[in-house]
Amino acid sequence: TQEEQTRSELRFPTGFAWGAATSAYQIEGAVTADGRGTSIWDTFTKTPGRVVGGEHADVAIDHYNRYRDDVRIMADLGLSAYRFSVSWPRVQPTGSGAVNHKGLDFYKRLLDELLSHGIDPWLTLYHWDLPQALEDRGGWPVRDTALRFADYAAVVHEALRDRVHTWSTVNEPWCAAFLGYASGEHAPGRREPENAIRAAHHLNLAHGLSVQSMGARRVGGCVNLYAITPATASEADLDAARRIDGLQNRFFLDALLTGRYPQDVLDDLGMDLSFIEDGDLKTINAPIDLLLVNYYSRFTVSGAPGGRASAAAAPTDTASPWVGSEHVSFVNGGRPVTAMGWEIDEDGLVEVLTRVARDYPRTPLVVSENGAAFDDVLENGRVRDDDRRAYVEAHLRACREAIDAGVPLEGYFAWSLMDNFEWAWGYGKRFGIVRVDYETLERLPKDSATWYAEIIRQNRNHEPTDS
Ligand code: PNW
């Protein structure tokens, strides 16, 4: 039958990680509990005009208090892995010095709960919630922030190493640098193009320094990659594609995996780069055990004026994140879009994965985020999100295709486990496979979650039972 065929095509290798992902600020709430310090996202969300509807995440989906229920949901879905992040200001309220043990205790409780349900925790050290005190001293454009991060990483690693097998450092340095310091769409909301490049370098440096300071085995870096197509074969459009690929993809991939910044990108920037010190690239190129790839969409780009300045309109008044390539425009590639306006293109995922495996060989890969926001309808206690189910299914097929092509892909994490605070968009964009009622905070698995659970069950039934 059709259904059996679907399942047999979605058969994955034994040991494949079946996961879902979240991040601290987007779900935890409890922003003043147990000695947590202030992060740049607390400040940003309280600044008028920054987030749609003035929404913030003081309560978010109250995961800090409801983590037991949430782990139960993961167990019911049969997830083998869960990717989450640690809030730096919970652990070090001012980003350096004294450790707040009550903050670490929360993660110990969460990890114990996960482990007791047989769910493998994947810990991300930084998902954008910089302690405000460090931003007050200059933030990511300042080198010292990377040094403070290395200390923080060592603290977390020492406290949680007995409970965590897989570590990752900085989630999506592109977003943290360019949405935070160039376009201003994300916290801290600065529009300082050259400082955004400094931030990008120091985020890379923070990655490398923390790999060293943790001395952890099984540690990875995390990048958000896009498939990129020139709008036409014109010279201007080909140049636009080279530039955007350079700043979005190669600037991070080359640094982490080859220890070099792409020369063409440095040339495009045409700025003083003396903040890059001798030995930095060697540090950034610290050996890692895997690369975490977040994938959502494809960009179609043009060097001719007239298109949009960004792939999807930002919800607030922002500048271009494309430092040195502000003239590039993003055009409609003609594919269906999600509620974010992001084009759906699963072939782009095959392209991205095979490209990374070819150009940066011998690094195991994981799809650490993939998913879609849609305008869900709750009807008779059920969310029939066939659009999200189709998105996940298409991208899982893409993963399967990449594996068949020889890509060393070790897992897939749906973004997101639950509806949550979607940054500058607030709560209006729902990415969860589990619905959250923002009045009652009740959780309800959507049809996409039920479907995903069935795929996982089919795959895990075929694994050796003595593992
Ligand atoms: C990622 N962009 O964010 C993040 O890792 C998640 O926290 C987030 O919720 C998810 O994707 C969905 O947005 C991105 O504008 C935010 O290019 C913005 C962009 C990319 C990724």
Short mmCIF file of C-alpha atoms and ligand atoms in Angstrom, two decimals:
data_model
loop_
_atom_site.label_atom_id
_atom_site.label_comp_id
_atom_site.label_asym_id
_atom_site.label_seq_id
_atom_site.Cartn_x
_atom_site.Cartn_y
_atom_site.Cartn_z
CA THR A 1 0.00 0.00 0.00
CA GLN A 2 0.93 3.66 -0.26
CA GLU A 3 1.44 3.83 3.46
CA GLU A 4 3.79 0.85 3.61
CA GLN A 5 5.82 2.33 0.80
CA THR A 6 6.13 5.64 2.63
CA ARG A 7 7.47 3.83 5.64
CA SER A 8 9.93 1.63 3.82
CA GLU A 9 11.38 4.66 2.06
CA LEU A 10 11.76 6.35 5.40
CA ARG A 11 13.86 3.58 6.87
CA PHE A 12 17.06 4.98 8.38
CA PRO A 13 20.28 3.39 9.60
CA THR A 14 20.42 1.88 13.08
CA GLY A 15 21.47 4.44 15.66
CA PHE A 16 20.11 7.40 13.70
CA ALA A 17 19.14 10.10 16.21
CA TRP A 18 15.40 10.88 16.09
CA GLY A 19 15.04 14.20 17.79
CA ALA A 20 13.31 17.48 18.33
CA ALA A 21 14.86 20.78 19.37
CA THR A 22 14.13 23.85 21.49
CA SER A 23 16.11 26.72 23.02
CA ALA A 24 16.21 28.15 26.52
CA TYR A 25 14.83 31.67 26.03
CA GLN A 26 12.11 30.46 23.67
CA ILE A 27 10.57 28.00 26.14
CA GLU A 28 11.77 28.35 29.74
CA GLY A 29 10.16 31.51 31.13
CA ALA A 30 10.92 31.95 34.86
CA VAL A 31 13.28 34.78 33.94
CA THR A 32 13.87 35.88 37.51
CA ALA A 33 13.71 32.46 39.20
CA ASP A 34 16.54 31.07 41.29
CA GLY A 35 19.00 33.85 40.67
CA ARG A 36 18.92 34.00 36.86
CA GLY A 37 20.54 37.15 35.50
CA THR A 38 19.25 39.34 32.67
CA SER A 39 20.01 38.47 29.07
CA ILE A 40 20.05 40.69 25.99
CA TRP A 41 16.72 39.12 24.98
CA ASP A 42 15.08 40.28 28.23
CA THR A 43 16.24 43.79 27.47
CA PHE A 44 15.37 43.65 23.78
CA THR A 45 11.85 42.33 24.30
CA LYS A 46 11.12 45.15 26.76
CA THR A 47 12.25 47.79 24.27
CA PRO A 48 9.21 49.15 22.39
CA GLY A 49 9.03 48.39 18.68
CA ARG A 50 11.37 45.43 18.68
CA VAL A 51 9.01 42.45 18.89
CA VAL A 52 5.60 42.11 17.25
CA GLY A 53 2.89 43.07 19.74
CA GLY A 54 5.50 43.91 22.40
CA GLU A 55 5.63 40.24 23.36
CA HIS A 56 8.35 38.86 25.63
CA ALA A 57 9.25 35.51 27.14
CA ASP A 58 8.94 36.17 30.88
CA VAL A 59 6.68 33.14 31.05
CA ALA A 60 7.16 31.73 27.54
CA ILE A 61 5.73 28.21 27.73
CA ASP A 62 6.83 27.79 31.35
CA HIS A 63 9.11 24.86 30.56
CA TYR A 64 11.19 25.73 33.64
CA ASN A 65 8.29 24.52 35.78
CA ARG A 66 6.75 22.04 33.36
CA TYR A 67 9.86 20.21 32.17
CA ARG A 68 8.64 16.89 33.60
CA ASP A 69 5.45 17.05 31.51
CA ASP A 70 7.51 17.99 28.47
CA VAL A 71 9.89 15.06 28.86
CA ARG A 72 6.86 12.79 29.19
CA ILE A 73 5.61 14.12 25.83
CA MET A 74 9.00 13.40 24.26
CA ALA A 75 8.93 9.88 25.66
CA ASP A 76 5.40 9.34 24.35
CA LEU A 77 6.57 10.41 20.89
CA GLY A 78 9.44 7.94 21.14
CA LEU A 79 12.17 10.54 20.59
CA SER A 80 15.64 9.08 20.98
CA ALA A 81 17.26 12.51 21.37
CA TYR A 82 16.40 16.01 22.56
CA ARG A 83 18.37 19.14 21.66
CA PHE A 84 18.03 22.07 24.07
CA SER A 85 20.16 24.99 25.19
CA VAL A 86 21.49 26.21 28.51
CA SER A 87 20.77 29.80 29.49
CA TRP A 88 24.12 31.47 30.20
CA PRO A 89 22.62 34.02 32.66
CA ARG A 90 21.08 31.20 34.69
CA VAL A 91 24.55 29.75 35.21
CA GLN A 92 26.52 33.00 35.39
CA PRO A 93 24.09 35.87 36.02
CA THR A 94 26.59 38.51 34.88
CA GLY A 95 28.41 36.36 32.36
CA SER A 96 31.56 35.88 34.37
CA GLY A 97 32.74 34.96 37.81
CA ALA A 98 30.48 33.42 40.42
CA VAL A 99 28.49 30.38 39.40
CA ASN A 100 24.78 30.24 40.26
CA HIS A 101 24.37 26.64 41.38
CA LYS A 102 20.58 26.87 41.45
CA GLY A 103 20.68 27.58 37.74
CA LEU A 104 22.82 24.52 37.06
CA ASP A 105 20.50 22.47 39.27
CA PHE A 106 17.63 23.06 36.86
CA TYR A 107 19.61 21.48 34.05
CA LYS A 108 20.60 18.57 36.29
CA ARG A 109 16.92 17.91 37.03
CA LEU A 110 16.03 18.16 33.35
CA LEU A 111 18.88 15.85 32.34
CA ASP A 112 18.00 13.29 34.99
CA GLU A 113 14.44 13.28 33.72
CA LEU A 114 15.58 12.80 30.11
CA LEU A 115 18.03 10.05 31.01
CA SER A 116 15.48 8.19 33.08
CA HIS A 117 13.24 8.10 29.99
CA GLY A 118 16.06 6.88 27.75
CA ILE A 119 16.28 10.15 25.81
CA ASP A 120 19.77 11.23 24.76
CA PRO A 121 20.34 14.91 25.66
CA TRP A 122 22.10 17.12 23.11
CA LEU A 123 23.23 20.24 24.91
CA THR A 124 23.78 23.58 23.13
CA LEU A 125 25.79 26.08 25.17
CA TYR A 126 24.59 29.25 23.49
CA HIS A 127 21.32 29.98 21.75
CA TRP A 128 21.52 33.79 21.70
CA ASP A 129 20.81 34.74 25.32
CA LEU A 130 23.98 36.68 26.14
CA PRO A 131 24.15 38.01 29.71
CA GLN A 132 23.25 41.71 29.53
CA ALA A 133 26.28 42.59 31.67
CA LEU A 134 28.56 41.37 28.87
CA GLU A 135 26.62 43.35 26.25
CA ASP A 136 27.09 46.40 28.49
CA ARG A 137 30.83 45.82 28.15
CA GLY A 138 30.59 45.70 24.35
CA GLY A 139 28.96 42.37 23.55
CA TRP A 140 30.17 40.05 20.78
CA PRO A 141 32.08 42.76 18.87
CA VAL A 142 34.48 42.69 21.84
CA ARG A 143 37.06 39.92 22.05
CA ASP A 144 36.71 39.48 25.81
CA THR A 145 33.18 38.07 25.34
CA ALA A 146 34.69 35.03 23.60
CA LEU A 147 37.08 34.50 26.51
CA ARG A 148 34.22 34.74 29.01
CA PHE A 149 32.31 32.19 26.93
CA ALA A 150 35.19 29.71 27.16
CA ASP A 151 35.04 29.98 30.96
CA TYR A 152 31.26 29.54 31.00
CA ALA A 153 31.57 26.48 28.75
CA ALA A 154 34.11 24.90 31.11
CA VAL A 155 31.78 25.50 34.08
CA VAL A 156 28.81 23.88 32.36
CA HIS A 157 30.91 21.01 31.06
CA GLU A 158 32.37 20.26 34.47
CA ALA A 159 28.93 20.29 36.11
CA LEU A 160 27.05 18.29 33.49
CA ARG A 161 29.64 16.07 31.82
CA ASP A 162 28.41 12.97 33.60
CA ARG A 163 24.93 13.48 32.14
CA VAL A 164 25.64 14.79 28.62
CA HIS A 165 27.21 12.84 25.78
CA THR A 166 26.85 15.29 22.88
CA TRP A 167 27.75 18.96 23.15
CA SER A 168 27.43 21.85 20.76
CA THR A 169 28.81 25.33 21.14
CA VAL A 170 27.15 28.32 19.44
CA ASN A 171 23.80 27.97 17.68
CA GLU A 172 23.80 29.72 14.30
CA PRO A 173 26.58 32.28 14.66
CA TRP A 174 25.29 33.92 11.45
CA CYS A 175 22.03 34.91 13.16
CA ALA A 176 23.68 36.00 16.39
CA ALA A 177 26.13 38.24 14.52
CA PHE A 178 24.17 39.60 11.57
CA LEU A 179 20.62 39.77 12.91
CA GLY A 180 21.93 41.00 16.27
CA TYR A 181 24.50 43.57 15.17
CA ALA A 182 23.84 44.44 11.49
CA SER A 183 20.11 44.31 10.72
CA GLY A 184 19.06 44.81 14.34
CA GLU A 185 16.20 42.33 13.97
CA HIS A 186 17.45 40.33 16.95
CA ALA A 187 18.95 41.31 20.30
CA PRO A 188 20.85 43.45 21.04
CA GLY A 189 19.32 45.25 18.05
CA ARG A 190 22.41 47.18 16.93
CA ARG A 191 22.91 48.32 13.32
CA GLU A 192 26.68 48.46 13.11
CA PRO A 193 27.85 46.52 10.04
CA GLU A 194 31.56 46.41 10.88
CA ASN A 195 30.82 45.38 14.44
CA ALA A 196 28.68 42.56 13.07
CA ILE A 197 31.78 41.17 11.35
CA ARG A 198 33.71 41.51 14.61
CA ALA A 199 30.83 39.70 16.34
CA ALA A 200 30.90 36.90 13.75
CA HIS A 201 34.63 36.41 14.28
CA HIS A 202 34.31 36.44 18.07
CA LEU A 203 31.42 33.97 17.95
CA ASN A 204 33.65 31.68 15.88
CA LEU A 205 36.46 32.25 18.34
CA ALA A 206 34.10 31.47 21.24
CA HIS A 207 33.30 28.20 19.51
CA GLY A 208 36.96 27.23 19.16
CA LEU A 209 37.98 28.39 22.64
CA SER A 210 35.13 26.49 24.24
CA VAL A 211 35.97 23.29 22.37
CA GLN A 212 39.40 23.65 23.96
CA SER A 213 38.25 24.69 27.43
CA MET A 214 35.73 21.85 27.71
CA GLY A 215 38.05 19.17 26.43
CA ALA A 216 34.79 17.36 25.71
CA ARG A 217 34.56 14.44 23.39
CA ARG A 218 31.69 14.52 20.95
CA VAL A 219 31.40 18.21 20.50
CA GLY A 220 30.13 20.01 17.44
CA GLY A 221 29.64 23.45 15.97
CA CYS A 222 26.27 24.55 14.63
CA VAL A 223 25.62 26.54 11.47
CA ASN A 224 22.49 27.59 9.58
CA LEU A 225 23.03 26.83 5.92
CA TYR A 226 20.99 27.73 2.87
CA ALA A 227 20.84 26.47 -0.66
CA ILE A 228 21.45 29.47 -2.89
CA THR A 229 20.47 30.02 -6.52
CA PRO A 230 21.27 32.99 -8.73
CA ALA A 231 18.07 34.49 -10.21
CA THR A 232 19.56 34.34 -13.72
CA ALA A 233 22.90 33.38 -15.27
CA SER A 234 23.87 37.06 -15.53
CA GLU A 235 27.23 38.07 -14.14
CA ALA A 236 25.58 40.30 -11.54
CA ASP A 237 23.35 37.48 -10.27
CA LEU A 238 26.19 34.96 -10.17
CA ASP A 239 28.21 37.45 -8.16
CA ALA A 240 25.27 37.94 -5.79
CA ALA A 241 25.05 34.18 -5.25
CA ARG A 242 28.78 33.96 -4.57
CA ARG A 243 28.53 36.79 -2.02
CA ILE A 244 25.55 35.42 -0.11
CA ASP A 245 26.96 31.89 -0.12
CA GLY A 246 30.20 33.40 1.14
CA LEU A 247 28.73 35.31 4.06
CA GLN A 248 26.01 32.81 5.00
CA ASN A 249 27.73 29.47 4.46
CA ARG A 250 31.47 29.56 3.69
CA PHE A 251 32.47 32.21 6.24
CA PHE A 252 31.53 29.74 8.99
CA LEU A 253 32.17 26.40 7.29
CA ASP A 254 35.66 27.38 6.08
CA ALA A 255 36.63 28.85 9.44
CA LEU A 256 35.44 25.89 11.52
CA LEU A 257 36.43 23.11 9.16
CA THR A 258 39.51 24.43 7.32
CA GLY A 259 40.87 27.19 9.57
CA ARG A 260 40.62 29.90 6.90
CA TYR A 261 38.21 32.68 6.06
CA PRO A 262 37.24 32.71 2.38
CA GLN A 263 39.41 35.36 0.70
CA ASP A 264 36.61 36.55 -1.60
CA VAL A 265 34.42 37.32 1.42
CA LEU A 266 37.20 39.25 3.15
CA ASP A 267 37.70 41.19 -0.10
CA ASP A 268 33.97 41.98 -0.34
CA LEU A 269 34.08 43.41 3.17
CA GLY A 270 36.95 45.76 2.40
CA MET A 271 37.39 46.64 6.07
CA ASP A 272 40.19 46.69 8.60
CA LEU A 273 40.45 43.14 9.90
CA SER A 274 43.24 43.67 12.43
CA PHE A 275 40.97 42.33 15.21
CA ILE A 276 41.65 38.86 13.77
CA GLU A 277 44.75 37.88 15.71
CA ASP A 278 47.44 35.37 14.83
CA GLY A 279 46.37 31.92 15.88
CA ASP A 280 42.63 32.72 15.98
CA LEU A 281 41.83 30.66 12.92
CA LYS A 282 43.78 27.72 14.27
CA THR A 283 41.70 27.95 17.47
CA ILE A 284 38.46 28.18 15.49
CA ASN A 285 39.54 25.11 13.52
CA ALA A 286 39.79 23.03 16.75
CA PRO A 287 38.91 19.43 15.89
CA ILE A 288 35.19 18.73 16.23
CA ASP A 289 33.35 15.43 16.16
CA LEU A 290 30.32 16.55 14.22
CA LEU A 291 28.71 19.49 12.49
CA LEU A 292 25.16 20.48 13.34
CA VAL A 293 23.33 21.87 10.32
CA ASN A 294 20.13 23.89 10.66
CA TYR A 295 18.25 24.01 7.36
CA TYR A 296 15.02 25.78 6.47
CA SER A 297 15.05 27.15 2.93
CA ARG A 298 16.64 28.25 -0.32
CA PHE A 299 17.52 31.82 -1.29
CA THR A 300 17.20 33.02 -4.86
CA VAL A 301 19.38 36.09 -5.20
CA SER A 302 19.96 38.88 -7.67
CA GLY A 303 22.63 41.52 -8.14
CA ALA A 304 20.18 43.80 -9.93
CA PRO A 305 18.28 46.35 -7.84
CA GLY A 306 14.60 45.98 -7.13
CA GLY A 307 14.12 42.85 -5.01
CA ARG A 308 13.71 42.55 -1.28
CA ALA A 309 16.64 43.28 1.04
CA SER A 310 16.17 40.04 2.93
CA ALA A 311 14.74 36.60 2.18
CA ALA A 312 11.67 37.20 4.32
CA ALA A 313 10.47 40.59 5.42
CA ALA A 314 11.47 41.26 9.01
CA PRO A 315 8.55 42.05 11.32
CA THR A 316 10.10 45.29 12.47
CA ASP A 317 12.02 48.14 10.87
CA THR A 318 15.48 46.73 10.17
CA ALA A 319 18.57 47.21 8.03
CA SER A 320 20.26 44.64 5.75
CA PRO A 321 22.12 41.84 7.52
CA TRP A 322 24.33 41.34 4.44
CA VAL A 323 27.37 43.34 5.42
CA GLY A 324 29.37 44.41 2.35
CA SER A 325 26.71 43.01 0.00
CA GLU A 326 23.78 45.26 0.88
CA HIS A 327 22.94 45.70 -2.81
CA VAL A 328 21.99 42.03 -3.22
CA SER A 329 18.25 41.41 -3.42
CA PHE A 330 16.20 38.32 -2.68
CA VAL A 331 13.68 37.37 -5.31
CA ASN A 332 10.73 35.01 -5.42
CA GLY A 333 11.90 31.56 -6.47
CA GLY A 334 8.33 30.49 -7.19
CA ARG A 335 7.97 27.82 -4.52
CA PRO A 336 5.22 27.54 -1.91
CA VAL A 337 6.04 29.31 1.33
CA THR A 338 5.50 28.74 5.05
CA ALA A 339 3.88 31.25 7.40
CA MET A 340 7.34 32.86 7.71
CA GLY A 341 7.34 33.50 3.96
CA TRP A 342 10.24 31.04 3.67
CA GLU A 343 10.18 28.98 0.45
CA ILE A 344 9.84 25.24 0.91
CA ASP A 345 12.62 23.40 -0.90
CA GLU A 346 13.64 19.98 0.31
CA ASP A 347 16.00 19.55 -2.66
CA GLY A 348 17.97 22.37 -1.11
CA LEU A 349 18.63 20.16 1.90
CA VAL A 350 20.06 17.39 -0.28
CA GLU A 351 22.18 20.02 -2.00
CA VAL A 352 23.45 21.50 1.27
CA LEU A 353 24.26 18.14 2.86
CA THR A 354 26.03 16.69 -0.18
CA ARG A 355 27.94 19.93 -0.65
CA VAL A 356 29.21 19.95 2.93
CA ALA A 357 30.12 16.26 2.76
CA ARG A 358 32.02 16.88 -0.49
CA ASP A 359 33.79 20.15 0.37
CA TYR A 360 34.50 19.38 4.03
CA PRO A 361 34.93 15.60 4.08
CA ARG A 362 35.14 13.34 7.09
CA THR A 363 32.87 15.40 9.38
CA PRO A 364 29.75 13.55 10.53
CA LEU A 365 26.64 15.68 10.06
CA VAL A 366 23.34 16.08 11.82
CA VAL A 367 20.28 18.07 10.77
CA SER A 368 19.91 19.86 14.09
CA GLU A 369 16.91 21.99 13.11
CA ASN A 370 14.35 21.69 10.34
CA GLY A 371 10.71 22.61 10.39
CA ALA A 372 8.05 25.09 9.45
CA ALA A 373 5.60 27.62 10.85
CA PHE A 374 2.05 27.34 9.55
CA ASP A 375 -1.24 28.93 10.57
CA ASP A 376 -2.53 25.98 12.54
CA VAL A 377 -6.23 25.46 13.11
CA LEU A 378 -7.40 23.82 16.31
CA GLU A 379 -10.61 21.95 15.61
CA ASN A 380 -12.34 19.60 18.03
CA GLY A 381 -9.20 19.21 20.07
CA ARG A 382 -7.04 18.34 17.09
CA VAL A 383 -4.55 20.14 14.81
CA ARG A 384 -4.60 18.60 11.33
CA ASP A 385 -1.32 20.15 10.21
CA ASP A 386 -0.89 18.21 7.02
CA ASP A 387 1.26 21.07 5.68
CA ARG A 388 3.80 20.62 8.48
CA ARG A 389 3.65 16.83 8.20
CA ALA A 390 4.37 17.13 4.45
CA TYR A 391 7.26 19.52 5.13
CA VAL A 392 8.88 17.15 7.63
CA GLU A 393 8.26 14.13 5.43
CA ALA A 394 9.80 15.80 2.38
CA HIS A 395 12.87 16.82 4.34
CA LEU A 396 13.26 13.37 5.90
CA ARG A 397 13.18 11.98 2.36
CA ALA A 398 15.89 14.47 1.50
CA CYS A 399 17.95 13.17 4.42
CA ARG A 400 17.44 9.62 3.17
CA GLU A 401 18.56 10.68 -0.30
CA ALA A 402 21.66 12.36 1.12
CA ILE A 403 22.57 9.22 3.07
CA ASP A 404 22.16 7.16 -0.10
CA ALA A 405 24.54 9.57 -1.80
CA GLY A 406 27.14 8.83 0.89
CA VAL A 407 26.59 11.73 3.31
CA PRO A 408 27.52 10.71 6.89
CA LEU A 409 24.26 11.96 8.38
CA GLU A 410 23.63 10.79 11.94
CA GLY A 411 20.33 12.33 12.96
CA TYR A 412 17.39 14.68 12.43
CA PHE A 413 15.89 17.17 14.89
CA ALA A 414 12.52 18.70 14.19
CA TRP A 415 12.26 22.42 14.98
CA SER A 416 10.48 22.63 17.21
CA LEU A 417 9.20 20.20 19.79
CA MET A 418 6.62 22.76 20.94
CA ASP A 419 5.20 26.09 19.82
CA ASN A 420 7.28 28.80 21.45
CA PHE A 421 8.54 32.39 21.44
CA GLU A 422 9.63 32.98 17.84
CA TRP A 423 12.04 35.88 18.49
CA ALA A 424 11.08 39.15 16.77
CA TRP A 425 7.81 37.56 15.66
CA GLY A 426 6.62 36.76 19.18
CA TYR A 427 4.09 33.98 19.65
CA GLY A 428 2.32 34.48 16.32
CA LYS A 429 4.47 31.97 14.41
CA ARG A 430 4.01 28.37 15.49
CA PHE A 431 6.80 25.91 14.64
CA GLY A 432 5.87 23.18 17.11
CA ILE A 433 4.88 19.61 16.33
CA VAL A 434 3.17 19.96 19.70
CA ARG A 435 0.64 22.78 20.08
CA VAL A 436 0.76 25.07 23.09
CA ASP A 437 -2.35 26.91 24.22
CA TYR A 438 -0.97 30.30 25.25
CA GLU A 439 -3.82 30.89 27.71
CA THR A 440 -3.66 27.63 29.64
CA LEU A 441 -0.17 26.52 28.54
CA GLU A 442 -1.62 23.08 27.80
CA ARG A 443 0.32 20.93 25.32
CA LEU A 444 -1.36 18.97 22.53
CA PRO A 445 0.55 16.85 19.98
CA LYS A 446 -0.43 17.91 16.45
CA ASP A 447 -1.03 15.37 13.67
CA SER A 448 2.56 15.99 12.50
CA ALA A 449 3.82 14.75 15.87
CA THR A 450 1.68 11.61 15.69
CA TRP A 451 3.02 10.93 12.19
CA TYR A 452 6.63 11.56 13.28
CA ALA A 453 6.18 9.22 16.26
CA GLU A 454 5.01 6.48 13.91
CA ILE A 455 8.05 6.89 11.63
CA ILE A 456 10.31 6.74 14.67
CA ARG A 457 8.52 3.66 15.99
CA GLN A 458 8.88 1.87 12.64
CA ASN A 459 12.58 2.61 12.56
CA ARG A 460 13.32 1.74 16.16
CA ASN A 461 11.44 -1.56 15.88
CA HIS A 462 14.12 -2.59 13.46
CA GLU A 463 16.97 -1.80 15.83
CA PRO A 464 18.62 -4.51 17.86
CA THR A 465 16.76 -4.72 21.16
CA ASP A 466 19.85 -5.37 23.27
CA SER A 467 21.27 -1.84 22.69
C1 PNW B 1 16.46 29.53 13.83
N1 PNW B 1 16.85 34.11 9.29
O1 PNW B 1 16.36 30.89 13.70
C2 PNW B 1 16.73 29.35 15.31
O2 PNW B 1 17.80 28.51 15.65
C3 PNW B 1 15.51 29.05 16.13
O3 PNW B 1 15.70 29.52 17.43
C4 PNW B 1 14.30 29.66 15.46
O4 PNW B 1 13.15 29.57 16.24
C5 PNW B 1 14.12 28.92 14.14
O5 PNW B 1 15.29 28.97 13.34
C6 PNW B 1 12.95 29.44 13.32
O6 PNW B 1 13.13 30.78 13.01
C7 PNW B 1 16.48 31.62 12.56
O7 PNW B 1 16.23 35.20 9.26
C8 PNW B 1 15.94 32.89 12.58
O8 PNW B 1 17.62 33.77 8.33
C9 PNW B 1 16.06 33.71 11.51
C10 PNW B 1 16.74 33.25 10.38
C11 PNW B 1 17.29 31.99 10.35
C12 PNW B 1 17.15 31.16 11.45
#
